[in-house]
Coordinates of C-alpha atoms in Angstrom, one line a residue:
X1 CA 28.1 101.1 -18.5
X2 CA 30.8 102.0 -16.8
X3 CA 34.7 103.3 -17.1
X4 CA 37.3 101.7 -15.1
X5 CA 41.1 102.5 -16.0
X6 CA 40.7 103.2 -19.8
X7 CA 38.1 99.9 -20.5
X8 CA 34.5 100.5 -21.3
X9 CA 32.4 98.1 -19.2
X10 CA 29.3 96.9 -20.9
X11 CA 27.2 94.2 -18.6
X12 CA 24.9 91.5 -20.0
X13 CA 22.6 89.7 -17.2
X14 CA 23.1 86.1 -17.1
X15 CA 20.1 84.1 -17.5
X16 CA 19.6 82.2 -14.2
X17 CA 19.4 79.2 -16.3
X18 CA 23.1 79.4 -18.3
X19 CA 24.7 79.8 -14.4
X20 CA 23.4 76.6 -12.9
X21 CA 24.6 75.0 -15.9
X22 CA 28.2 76.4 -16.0
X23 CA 28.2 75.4 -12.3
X24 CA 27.6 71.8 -12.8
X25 CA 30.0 71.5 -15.7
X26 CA 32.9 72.7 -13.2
X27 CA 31.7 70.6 -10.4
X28 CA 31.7 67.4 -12.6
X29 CA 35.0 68.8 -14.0
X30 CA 36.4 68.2 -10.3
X31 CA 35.9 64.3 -10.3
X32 CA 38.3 62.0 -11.3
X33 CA 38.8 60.8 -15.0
X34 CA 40.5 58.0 -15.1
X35 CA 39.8 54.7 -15.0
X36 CA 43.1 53.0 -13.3
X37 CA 44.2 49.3 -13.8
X38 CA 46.1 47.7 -10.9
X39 CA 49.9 48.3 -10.4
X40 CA 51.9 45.6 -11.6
X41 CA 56.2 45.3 -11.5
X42 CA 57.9 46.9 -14.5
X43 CA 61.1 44.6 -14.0
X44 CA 62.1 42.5 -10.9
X45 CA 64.0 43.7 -7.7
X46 CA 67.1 43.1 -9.0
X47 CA 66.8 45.1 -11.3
X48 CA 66.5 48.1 -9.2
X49 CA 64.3 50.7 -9.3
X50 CA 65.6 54.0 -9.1
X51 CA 64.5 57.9 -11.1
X52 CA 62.2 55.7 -13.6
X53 CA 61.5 57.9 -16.2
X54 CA 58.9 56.9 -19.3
X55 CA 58.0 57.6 -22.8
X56 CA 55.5 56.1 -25.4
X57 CA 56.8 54.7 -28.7
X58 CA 55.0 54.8 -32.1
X59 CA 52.4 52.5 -31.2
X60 CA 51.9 54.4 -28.1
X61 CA 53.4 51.5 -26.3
X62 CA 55.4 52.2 -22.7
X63 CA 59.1 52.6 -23.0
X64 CA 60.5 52.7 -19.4
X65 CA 64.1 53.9 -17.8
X66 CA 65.8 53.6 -14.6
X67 CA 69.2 53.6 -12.7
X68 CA 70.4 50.6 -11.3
X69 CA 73.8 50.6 -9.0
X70 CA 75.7 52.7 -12.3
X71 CA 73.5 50.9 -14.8
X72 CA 71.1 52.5 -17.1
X73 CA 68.4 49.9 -17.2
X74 CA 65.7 49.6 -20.1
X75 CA 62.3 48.0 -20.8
X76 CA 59.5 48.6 -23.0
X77 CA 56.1 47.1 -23.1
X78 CA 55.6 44.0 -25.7
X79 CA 52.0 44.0 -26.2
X80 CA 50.9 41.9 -22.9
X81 CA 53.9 42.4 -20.2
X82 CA 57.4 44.1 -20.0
X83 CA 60.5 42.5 -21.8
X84 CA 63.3 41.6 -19.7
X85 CA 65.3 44.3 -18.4
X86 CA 68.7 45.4 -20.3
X87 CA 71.9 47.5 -20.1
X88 CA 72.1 50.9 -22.1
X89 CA 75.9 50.6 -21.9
X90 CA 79.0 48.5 -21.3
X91 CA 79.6 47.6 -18.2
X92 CA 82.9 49.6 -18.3
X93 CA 81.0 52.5 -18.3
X94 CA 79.2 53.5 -15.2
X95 CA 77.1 56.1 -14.9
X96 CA 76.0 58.8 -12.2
X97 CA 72.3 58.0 -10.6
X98 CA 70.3 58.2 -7.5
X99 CA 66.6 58.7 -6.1
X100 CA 66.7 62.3 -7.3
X101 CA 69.0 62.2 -10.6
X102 CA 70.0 60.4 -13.4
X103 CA 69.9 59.2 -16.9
X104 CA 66.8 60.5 -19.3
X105 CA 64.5 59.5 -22.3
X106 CA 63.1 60.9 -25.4
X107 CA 61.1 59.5 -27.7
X108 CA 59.7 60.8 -31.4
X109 CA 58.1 57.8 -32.5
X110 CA 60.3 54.9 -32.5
X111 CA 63.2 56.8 -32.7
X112 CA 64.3 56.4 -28.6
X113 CA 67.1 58.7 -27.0
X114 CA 68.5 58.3 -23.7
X115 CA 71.5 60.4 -22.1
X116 CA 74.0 59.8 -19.1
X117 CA 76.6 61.0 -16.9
X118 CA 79.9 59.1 -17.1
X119 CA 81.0 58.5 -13.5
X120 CA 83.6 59.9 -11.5
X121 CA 81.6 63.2 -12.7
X122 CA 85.1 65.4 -12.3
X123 CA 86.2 63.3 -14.9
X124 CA 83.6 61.4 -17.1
X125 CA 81.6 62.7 -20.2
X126 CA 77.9 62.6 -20.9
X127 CA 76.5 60.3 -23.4
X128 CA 73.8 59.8 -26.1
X129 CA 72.5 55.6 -27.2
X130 CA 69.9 56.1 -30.2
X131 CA 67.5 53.6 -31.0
X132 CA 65.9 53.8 -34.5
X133 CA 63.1 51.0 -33.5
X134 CA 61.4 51.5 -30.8
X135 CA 64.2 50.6 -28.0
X136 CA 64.4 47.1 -30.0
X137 CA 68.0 47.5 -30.0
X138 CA 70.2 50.7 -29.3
X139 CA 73.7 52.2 -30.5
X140 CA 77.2 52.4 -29.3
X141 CA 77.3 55.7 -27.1
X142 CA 77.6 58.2 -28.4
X143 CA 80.0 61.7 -26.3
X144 CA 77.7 64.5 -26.3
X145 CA 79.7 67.2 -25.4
X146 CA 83.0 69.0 -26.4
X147 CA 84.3 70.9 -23.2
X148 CA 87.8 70.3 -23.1
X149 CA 88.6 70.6 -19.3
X150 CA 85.3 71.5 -18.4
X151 CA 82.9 69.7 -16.5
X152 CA 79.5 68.6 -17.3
X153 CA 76.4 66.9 -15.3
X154 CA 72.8 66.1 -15.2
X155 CA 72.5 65.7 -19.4
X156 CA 68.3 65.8 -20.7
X157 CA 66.6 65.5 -23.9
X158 CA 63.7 66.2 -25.8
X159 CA 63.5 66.1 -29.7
X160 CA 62.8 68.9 -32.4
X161 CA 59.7 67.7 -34.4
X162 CA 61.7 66.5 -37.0
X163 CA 63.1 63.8 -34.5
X164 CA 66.6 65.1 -33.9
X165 CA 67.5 65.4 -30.2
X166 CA 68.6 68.5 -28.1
X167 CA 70.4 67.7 -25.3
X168 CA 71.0 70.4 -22.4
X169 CA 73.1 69.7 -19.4
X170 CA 75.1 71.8 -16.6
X171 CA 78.7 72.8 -17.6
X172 CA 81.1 73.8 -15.0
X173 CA 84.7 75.2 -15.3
X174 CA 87.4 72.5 -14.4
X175 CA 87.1 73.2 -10.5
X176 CA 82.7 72.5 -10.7
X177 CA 82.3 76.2 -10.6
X178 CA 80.4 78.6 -12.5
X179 CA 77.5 76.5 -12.7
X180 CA 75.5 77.2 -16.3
X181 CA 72.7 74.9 -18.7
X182 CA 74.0 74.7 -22.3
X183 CA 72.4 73.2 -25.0
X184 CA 73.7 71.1 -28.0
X185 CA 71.5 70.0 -31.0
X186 CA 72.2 67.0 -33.2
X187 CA 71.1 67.5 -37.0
X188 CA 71.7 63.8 -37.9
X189 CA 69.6 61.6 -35.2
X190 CA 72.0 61.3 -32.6
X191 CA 75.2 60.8 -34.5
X192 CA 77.1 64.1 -33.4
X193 CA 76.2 67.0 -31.7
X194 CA 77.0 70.9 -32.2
X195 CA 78.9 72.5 -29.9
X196 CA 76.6 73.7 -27.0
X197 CA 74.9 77.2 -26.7
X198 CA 74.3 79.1 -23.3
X199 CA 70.9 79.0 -22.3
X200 CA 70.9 80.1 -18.1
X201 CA 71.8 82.8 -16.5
X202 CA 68.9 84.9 -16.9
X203 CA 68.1 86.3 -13.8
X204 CA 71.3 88.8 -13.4
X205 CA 75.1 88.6 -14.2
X206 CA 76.3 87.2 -11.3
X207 CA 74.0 84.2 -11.0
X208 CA 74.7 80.5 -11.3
X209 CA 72.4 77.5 -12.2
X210 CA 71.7 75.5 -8.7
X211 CA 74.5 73.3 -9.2
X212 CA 72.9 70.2 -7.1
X213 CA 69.0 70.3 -9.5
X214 CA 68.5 68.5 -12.4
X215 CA 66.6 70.4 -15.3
X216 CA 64.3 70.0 -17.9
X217 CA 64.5 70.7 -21.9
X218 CA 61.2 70.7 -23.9
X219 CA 60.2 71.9 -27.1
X220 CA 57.5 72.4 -29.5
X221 CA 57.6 73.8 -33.4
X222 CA 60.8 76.3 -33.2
X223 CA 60.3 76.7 -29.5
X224 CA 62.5 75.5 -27.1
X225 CA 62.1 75.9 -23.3
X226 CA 65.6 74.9 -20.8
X227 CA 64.1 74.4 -17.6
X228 CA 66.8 75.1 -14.6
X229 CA 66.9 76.3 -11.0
X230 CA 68.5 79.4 -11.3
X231 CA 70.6 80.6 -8.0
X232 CA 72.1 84.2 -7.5
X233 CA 73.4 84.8 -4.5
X234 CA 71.0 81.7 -2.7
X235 CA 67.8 82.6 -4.4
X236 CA 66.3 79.6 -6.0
X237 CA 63.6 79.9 -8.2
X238 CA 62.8 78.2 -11.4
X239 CA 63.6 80.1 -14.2
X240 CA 62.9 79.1 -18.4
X241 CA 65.9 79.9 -20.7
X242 CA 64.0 80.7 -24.3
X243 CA 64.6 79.9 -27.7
X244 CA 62.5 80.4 -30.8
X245 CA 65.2 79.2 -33.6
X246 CA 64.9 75.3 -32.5
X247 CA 67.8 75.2 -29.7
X248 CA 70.5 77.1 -31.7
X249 CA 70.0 80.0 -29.9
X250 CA 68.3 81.2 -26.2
X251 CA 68.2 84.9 -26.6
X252 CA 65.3 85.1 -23.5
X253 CA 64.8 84.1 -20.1
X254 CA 62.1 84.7 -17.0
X255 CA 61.6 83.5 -13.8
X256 CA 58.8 81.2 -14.3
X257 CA 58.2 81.0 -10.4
X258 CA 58.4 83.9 -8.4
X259 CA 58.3 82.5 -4.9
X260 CA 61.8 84.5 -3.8
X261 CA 63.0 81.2 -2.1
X262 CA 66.1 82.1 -0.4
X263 CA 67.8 78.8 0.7
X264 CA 71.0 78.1 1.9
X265 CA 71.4 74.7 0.9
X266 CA 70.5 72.4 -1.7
X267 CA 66.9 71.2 -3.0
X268 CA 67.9 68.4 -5.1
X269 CA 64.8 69.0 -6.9
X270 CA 64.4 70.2 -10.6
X271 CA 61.4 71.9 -12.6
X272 CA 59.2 69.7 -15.7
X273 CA 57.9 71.3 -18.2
X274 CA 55.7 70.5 -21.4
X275 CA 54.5 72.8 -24.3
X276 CA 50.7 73.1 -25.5
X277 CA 50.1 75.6 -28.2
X278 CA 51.1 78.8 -27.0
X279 CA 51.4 77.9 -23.1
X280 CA 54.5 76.6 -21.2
X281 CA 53.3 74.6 -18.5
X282 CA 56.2 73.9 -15.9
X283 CA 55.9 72.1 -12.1
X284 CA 59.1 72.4 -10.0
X285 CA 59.2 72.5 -6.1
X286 CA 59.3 75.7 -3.7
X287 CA 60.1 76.1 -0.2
X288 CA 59.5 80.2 0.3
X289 CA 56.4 79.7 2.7
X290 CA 58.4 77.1 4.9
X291 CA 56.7 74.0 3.4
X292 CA 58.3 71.9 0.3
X293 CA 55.1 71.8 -2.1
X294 CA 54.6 71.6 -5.7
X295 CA 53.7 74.5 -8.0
X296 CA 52.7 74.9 -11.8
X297 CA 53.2 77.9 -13.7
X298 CA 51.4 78.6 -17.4
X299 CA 53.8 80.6 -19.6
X300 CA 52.8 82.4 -22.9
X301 CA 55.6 81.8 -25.4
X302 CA 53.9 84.6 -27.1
X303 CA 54.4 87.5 -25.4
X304 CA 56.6 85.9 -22.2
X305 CA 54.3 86.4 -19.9
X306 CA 53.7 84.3 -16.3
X307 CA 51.6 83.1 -13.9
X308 CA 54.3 82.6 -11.4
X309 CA 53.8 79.4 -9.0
X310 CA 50.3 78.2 -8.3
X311 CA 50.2 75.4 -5.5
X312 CA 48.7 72.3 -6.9
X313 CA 47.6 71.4 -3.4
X314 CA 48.5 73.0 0.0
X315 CA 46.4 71.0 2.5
X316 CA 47.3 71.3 5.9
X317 CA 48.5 68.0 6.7
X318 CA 50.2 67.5 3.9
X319 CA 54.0 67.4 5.4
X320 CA 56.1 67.9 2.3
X321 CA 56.1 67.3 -1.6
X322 CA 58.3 67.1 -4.2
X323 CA 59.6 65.7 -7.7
X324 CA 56.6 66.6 -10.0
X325 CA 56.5 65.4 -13.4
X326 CA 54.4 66.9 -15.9
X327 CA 53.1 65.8 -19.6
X328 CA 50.4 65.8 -22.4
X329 CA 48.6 65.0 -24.9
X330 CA 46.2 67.1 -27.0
X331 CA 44.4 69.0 -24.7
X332 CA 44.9 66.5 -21.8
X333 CA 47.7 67.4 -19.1
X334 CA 48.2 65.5 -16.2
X335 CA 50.9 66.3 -13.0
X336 CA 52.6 63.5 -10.6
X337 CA 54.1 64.1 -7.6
X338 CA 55.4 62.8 -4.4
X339 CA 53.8 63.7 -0.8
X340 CA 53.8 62.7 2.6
X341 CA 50.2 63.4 4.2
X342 CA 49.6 62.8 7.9
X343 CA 53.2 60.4 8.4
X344 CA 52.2 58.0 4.9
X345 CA 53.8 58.5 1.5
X346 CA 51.6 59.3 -1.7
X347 CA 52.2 59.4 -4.4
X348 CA 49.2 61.4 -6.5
X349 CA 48.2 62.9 -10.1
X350 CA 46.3 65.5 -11.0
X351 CA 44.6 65.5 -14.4
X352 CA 42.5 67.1 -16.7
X353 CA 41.6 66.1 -20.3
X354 CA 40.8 69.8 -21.4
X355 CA 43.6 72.1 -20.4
X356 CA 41.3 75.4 -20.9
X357 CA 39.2 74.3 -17.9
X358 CA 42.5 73.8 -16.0
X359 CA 43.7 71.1 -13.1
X360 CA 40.7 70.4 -10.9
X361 CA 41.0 70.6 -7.1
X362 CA 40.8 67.2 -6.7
X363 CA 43.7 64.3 -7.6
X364 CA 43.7 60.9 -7.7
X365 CA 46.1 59.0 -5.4
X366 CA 47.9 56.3 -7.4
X367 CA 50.3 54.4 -4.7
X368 CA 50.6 54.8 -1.6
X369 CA 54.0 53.4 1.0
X370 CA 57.2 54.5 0.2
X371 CA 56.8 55.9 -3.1
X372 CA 59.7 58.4 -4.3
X373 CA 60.4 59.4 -7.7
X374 CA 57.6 59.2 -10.6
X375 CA 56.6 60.2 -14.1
X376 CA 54.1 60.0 -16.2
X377 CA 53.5 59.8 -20.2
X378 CA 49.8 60.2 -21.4
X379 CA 49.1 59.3 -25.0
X380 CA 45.8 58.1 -27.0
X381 CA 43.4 58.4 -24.2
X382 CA 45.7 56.5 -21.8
X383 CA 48.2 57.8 -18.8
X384 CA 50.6 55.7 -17.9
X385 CA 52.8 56.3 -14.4
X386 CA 56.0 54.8 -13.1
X387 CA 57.6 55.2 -9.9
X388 CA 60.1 54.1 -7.6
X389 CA 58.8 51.6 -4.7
X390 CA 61.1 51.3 -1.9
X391 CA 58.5 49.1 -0.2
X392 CA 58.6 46.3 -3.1
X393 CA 62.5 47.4 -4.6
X394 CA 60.8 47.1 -7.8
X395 CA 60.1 49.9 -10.5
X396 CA 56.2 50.2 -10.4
X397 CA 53.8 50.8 -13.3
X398 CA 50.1 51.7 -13.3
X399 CA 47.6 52.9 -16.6
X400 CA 44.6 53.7 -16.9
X401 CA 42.1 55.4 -19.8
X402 CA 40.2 58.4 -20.1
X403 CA 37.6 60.1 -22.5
X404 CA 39.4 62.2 -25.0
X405 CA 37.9 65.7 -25.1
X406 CA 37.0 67.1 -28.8
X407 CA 36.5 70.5 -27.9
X408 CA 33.6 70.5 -29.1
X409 CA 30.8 70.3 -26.0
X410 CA 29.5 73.2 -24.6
X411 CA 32.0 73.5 -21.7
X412 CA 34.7 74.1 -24.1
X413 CA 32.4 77.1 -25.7
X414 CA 32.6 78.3 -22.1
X415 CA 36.3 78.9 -22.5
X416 CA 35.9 81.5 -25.9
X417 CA 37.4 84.9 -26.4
X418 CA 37.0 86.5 -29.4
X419 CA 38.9 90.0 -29.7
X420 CA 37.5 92.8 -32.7
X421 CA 38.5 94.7 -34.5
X422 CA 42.3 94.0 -34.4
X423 CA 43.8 96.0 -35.4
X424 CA 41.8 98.6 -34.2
X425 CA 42.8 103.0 -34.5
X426 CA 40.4 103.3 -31.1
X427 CA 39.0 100.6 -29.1
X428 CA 39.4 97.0 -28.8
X429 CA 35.8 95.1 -28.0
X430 CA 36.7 91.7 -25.9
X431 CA 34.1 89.1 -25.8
X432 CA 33.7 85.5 -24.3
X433 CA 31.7 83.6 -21.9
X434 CA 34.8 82.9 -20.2
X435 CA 35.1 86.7 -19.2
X436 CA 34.1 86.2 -15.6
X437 CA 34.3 88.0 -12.3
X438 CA 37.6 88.0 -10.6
X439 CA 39.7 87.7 -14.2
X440 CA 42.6 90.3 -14.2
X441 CA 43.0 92.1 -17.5
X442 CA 46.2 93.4 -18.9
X443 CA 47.7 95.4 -21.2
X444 CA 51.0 95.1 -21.7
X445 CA 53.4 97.1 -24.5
X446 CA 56.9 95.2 -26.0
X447 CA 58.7 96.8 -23.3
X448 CA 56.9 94.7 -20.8
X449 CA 55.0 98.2 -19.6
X450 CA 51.8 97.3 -18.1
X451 CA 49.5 100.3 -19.7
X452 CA 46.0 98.9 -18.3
X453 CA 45.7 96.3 -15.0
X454 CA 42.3 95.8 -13.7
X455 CA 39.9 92.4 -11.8
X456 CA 36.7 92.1 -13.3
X457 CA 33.5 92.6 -11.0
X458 CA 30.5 92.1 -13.2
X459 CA 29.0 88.7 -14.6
X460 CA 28.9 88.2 -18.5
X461 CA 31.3 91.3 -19.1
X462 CA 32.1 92.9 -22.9
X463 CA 34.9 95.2 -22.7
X464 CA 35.8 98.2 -25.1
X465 CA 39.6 98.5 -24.0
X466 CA 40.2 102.4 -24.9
X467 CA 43.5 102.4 -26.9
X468 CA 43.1 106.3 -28.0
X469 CA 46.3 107.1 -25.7
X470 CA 48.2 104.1 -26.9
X471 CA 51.2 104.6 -29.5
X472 CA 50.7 102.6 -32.8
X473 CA 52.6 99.3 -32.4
X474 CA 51.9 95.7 -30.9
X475 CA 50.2 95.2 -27.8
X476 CA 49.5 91.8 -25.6
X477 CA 46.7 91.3 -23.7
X478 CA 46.9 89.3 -21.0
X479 CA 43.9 87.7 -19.3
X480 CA 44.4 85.5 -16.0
X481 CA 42.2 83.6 -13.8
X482 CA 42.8 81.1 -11.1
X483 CA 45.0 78.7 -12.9
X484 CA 44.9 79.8 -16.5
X485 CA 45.9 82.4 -18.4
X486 CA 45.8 83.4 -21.5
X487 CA 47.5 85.9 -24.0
X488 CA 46.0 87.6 -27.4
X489 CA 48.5 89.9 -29.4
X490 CA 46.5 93.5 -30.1
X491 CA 47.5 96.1 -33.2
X492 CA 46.7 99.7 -32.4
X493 CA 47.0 101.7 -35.7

């Protein structure tokens, strides 16, 4: 036994048995899971093929969107190919688009969402087309905001989980200054929209939004997370503007990367985000160690709490990276994302179908030769990926299946943490197989006071955390380790 900054140390040995085991499990973990079809055209070259974005309907069908020279183009998948391409819009109405910006998709079912910017951006408005079955046919557009001489840019959407959309985008006074995200929520699918809420400038007063990155908007139950890059006074890391009443209101904020990337110039380049349970996971690029390369950061919504930026790969002769794209499904999350490796472009995914054993350190490369923007949409045991090909002109689309986890195979039992008794008057006993050396532990108080830090050093660990010189009140505990983390909330009495 031993006592090491107020926790009680109790050590198990491991039977040598149980570690050969674990070891396999996170070796086999590393390999890929997916099996891939070929890569097939998702609409012909002129059609363009520029910032694809996709989304699954009810069926679990693809839905795919792109920009085409002012166009918001449109096709979804009709059980053995893509329809033919068509127009979101009249052709009166051109919108703003390139490689690294432009319109965006939601789906809740078959009810489909896409936003735009009305070009020139000094002067246009941002718009909403709703489609009620499946992208079958869509709506007059719809004006979004309500700035009066205010300027607006980069609109996104995600959908509450009743199927309304909430729509972010940057709002600027009427000379594109004071760069801010706001939020507006419709309550009647897209027919009109509240007036929008602030949800940036978290980082101090003075700061702006990065007025040249797109963001991201997801949400999950009540929660709401408005994905930006923040900048005060030319440091440009990714920040997460939060709200827990469903959009109407962001009364919370953090810096969700922590790299300190002081840039003078513009990235062009905007975080993703995607909710499971408790955990915010967002990917977003970073420069602060001189390369461009990609990042993902776990978030509890529970106690606000991050892991900062964790490089998703940082090879050597990997060149640069950029534009990830994040979603999931379940307990599956997968990651897309541009590189250049040794002079050739890739673009490459990394996937897991159980979150709690986190992104392994492998990824499978999906296209290779002039690849720029992607996403990805994962659904039913299938991933689905589109990109931009500027070798074929043509918006690109692979799938490919995997084996849906259950949680229920001894790997996941791996992952337990059981916490008793809470509340508790003197000591809190922590137990779990996944208590492992090299885990940091902390306790953390409402103020965000860390009251206990420590690494565990021992294999197969219980821990009596000695609360005795705690206050009564709510506690977190906080327990991180290599890409995951994971928060518990404690009751000293």
């Amino acid at each position: 036994m031993k006592l090491k900054h107020g926790i009680l140390l109790y050590f198990r040995p491991m039977m040598k048995l149980t570690v050969v085991f674990i070891f396999f499990c996170l070796q086999f973990s590393a390999f890929t899971q997916i099996s891939w079809k070929a890569a097939m055209d998702a609409a012909p070259p002129t059609s363009g093929n520029m910032h694809p974005r996709i989304v699954t309907d009810a069926s679990g069908d693809p839905l795919i969107l792109w920009y085409n020279a002012s166009r918001a183009m449109f096709t979804r998948w009709n059980g053995s190919s893509f329809d033919t391409p068509k127009f979101l819009h009249p052709a009166s109405l051109t919108v703003a688009g390139a490689g690294w910006m432009g319109p965006d998709i939601a789906a809740h079912g078959d009810t489909v969402y896409v936003v735009f910017k009305e070009t020139p951006e000094h002067d246009g408005v941002s718009w909403c087309v709703h489609s009620y079955d499946g992208g079958v046919t869509f709506s007059d557009p719809v004006q979004i905001e309500q700035i009066g001489e205010d300027l607006s840019r980069f609109p996104t959407v995600t959908t509450d989980d009743s199927g309304h959309p909430i729509v972010a985008f940057m709002k600027f006074n009427s000379h594109f200054g004071e760069a801010r995200w706001v939020v507006s929520r419709s309550d009647d699918y897209g027919v009109t929209f509240s007036p929008d809420v602030l949800a940036s400038g978290w980082s101090s007063g003075q700061s702006e939004a990065c007025d040249c990155c797109p963001g991201s908007i997801v949400a999950d139950g009540n929660r709401v997370a408005m994905l930006y890059r923040d900048n005060n006074s030319n440091l440009r890391d990714t920040w997460a503007g939060i709200s827990t009443d469903d959009g109407v209101t962001f009364n919370d904020g953090m810096n969700i990367d922590q790299q300190n990337w002081m840039i003078h110039a513009c990235p062009a380049s905007g975080p993703d985000g995607f909710i499971i349970g408790d955990t915010l996971y967002s990917v977003f690029m970073n420069g602060a160690n001189g390369k461009s390369r990609v990042y993902i950061s776990h978030t509890s919504l529970y106690d606000l709490t991050s892991t900062g930026g964790i490089p998703l790969a940082d090879d050597e002769d990997i060149a640069l990276q950029n534009f990830p794209r994040i979603d999931g499904d379940g307990s599956a999350l997968g990651v897309v994302w541009k590189q250049v490796v040794n002079g050739q472009d890739e673009l490459v995914l990394s996937f897991t179908s159980d979150v709690a054993l986190g992104l392994p350190a492998v990824y499978d490369t999906v296209d290779l030769d002039r690849t720029i923007n992607a996403d990805i949409a994962i659904r039913d045991g299938n991933v689905f990926v589109v990109w931009e090909d500027n070798a074929s002109g043509t918006v690109k689309f692979r799938s490919g299946t995997y084996e849906i986890t259950t949680g229920s195979s001894e790997t996941a039992q791996e992952t337990q943490v059981s916490i008793f008794p809470n509340p508790a008057d003197a000591n809190w006993t922590v137990e779990g197989a996944w208590l492992r050396p090299g885990m940091q532990l902390e306790v953390i108080n409402t103020a965000g006071r860390t009251m206990i830090s420590t690494v565990l050093q021992d294999d197969d660990t219980i821990l009596k955390i000695n609360n005795s010189f705690f206050s009564p009140g709510i506690y977190f505990l906080r327990l991180t380790y290599k890409n995951e983390v994971r928060s518990f909330k404690l009751m000293k009495v």
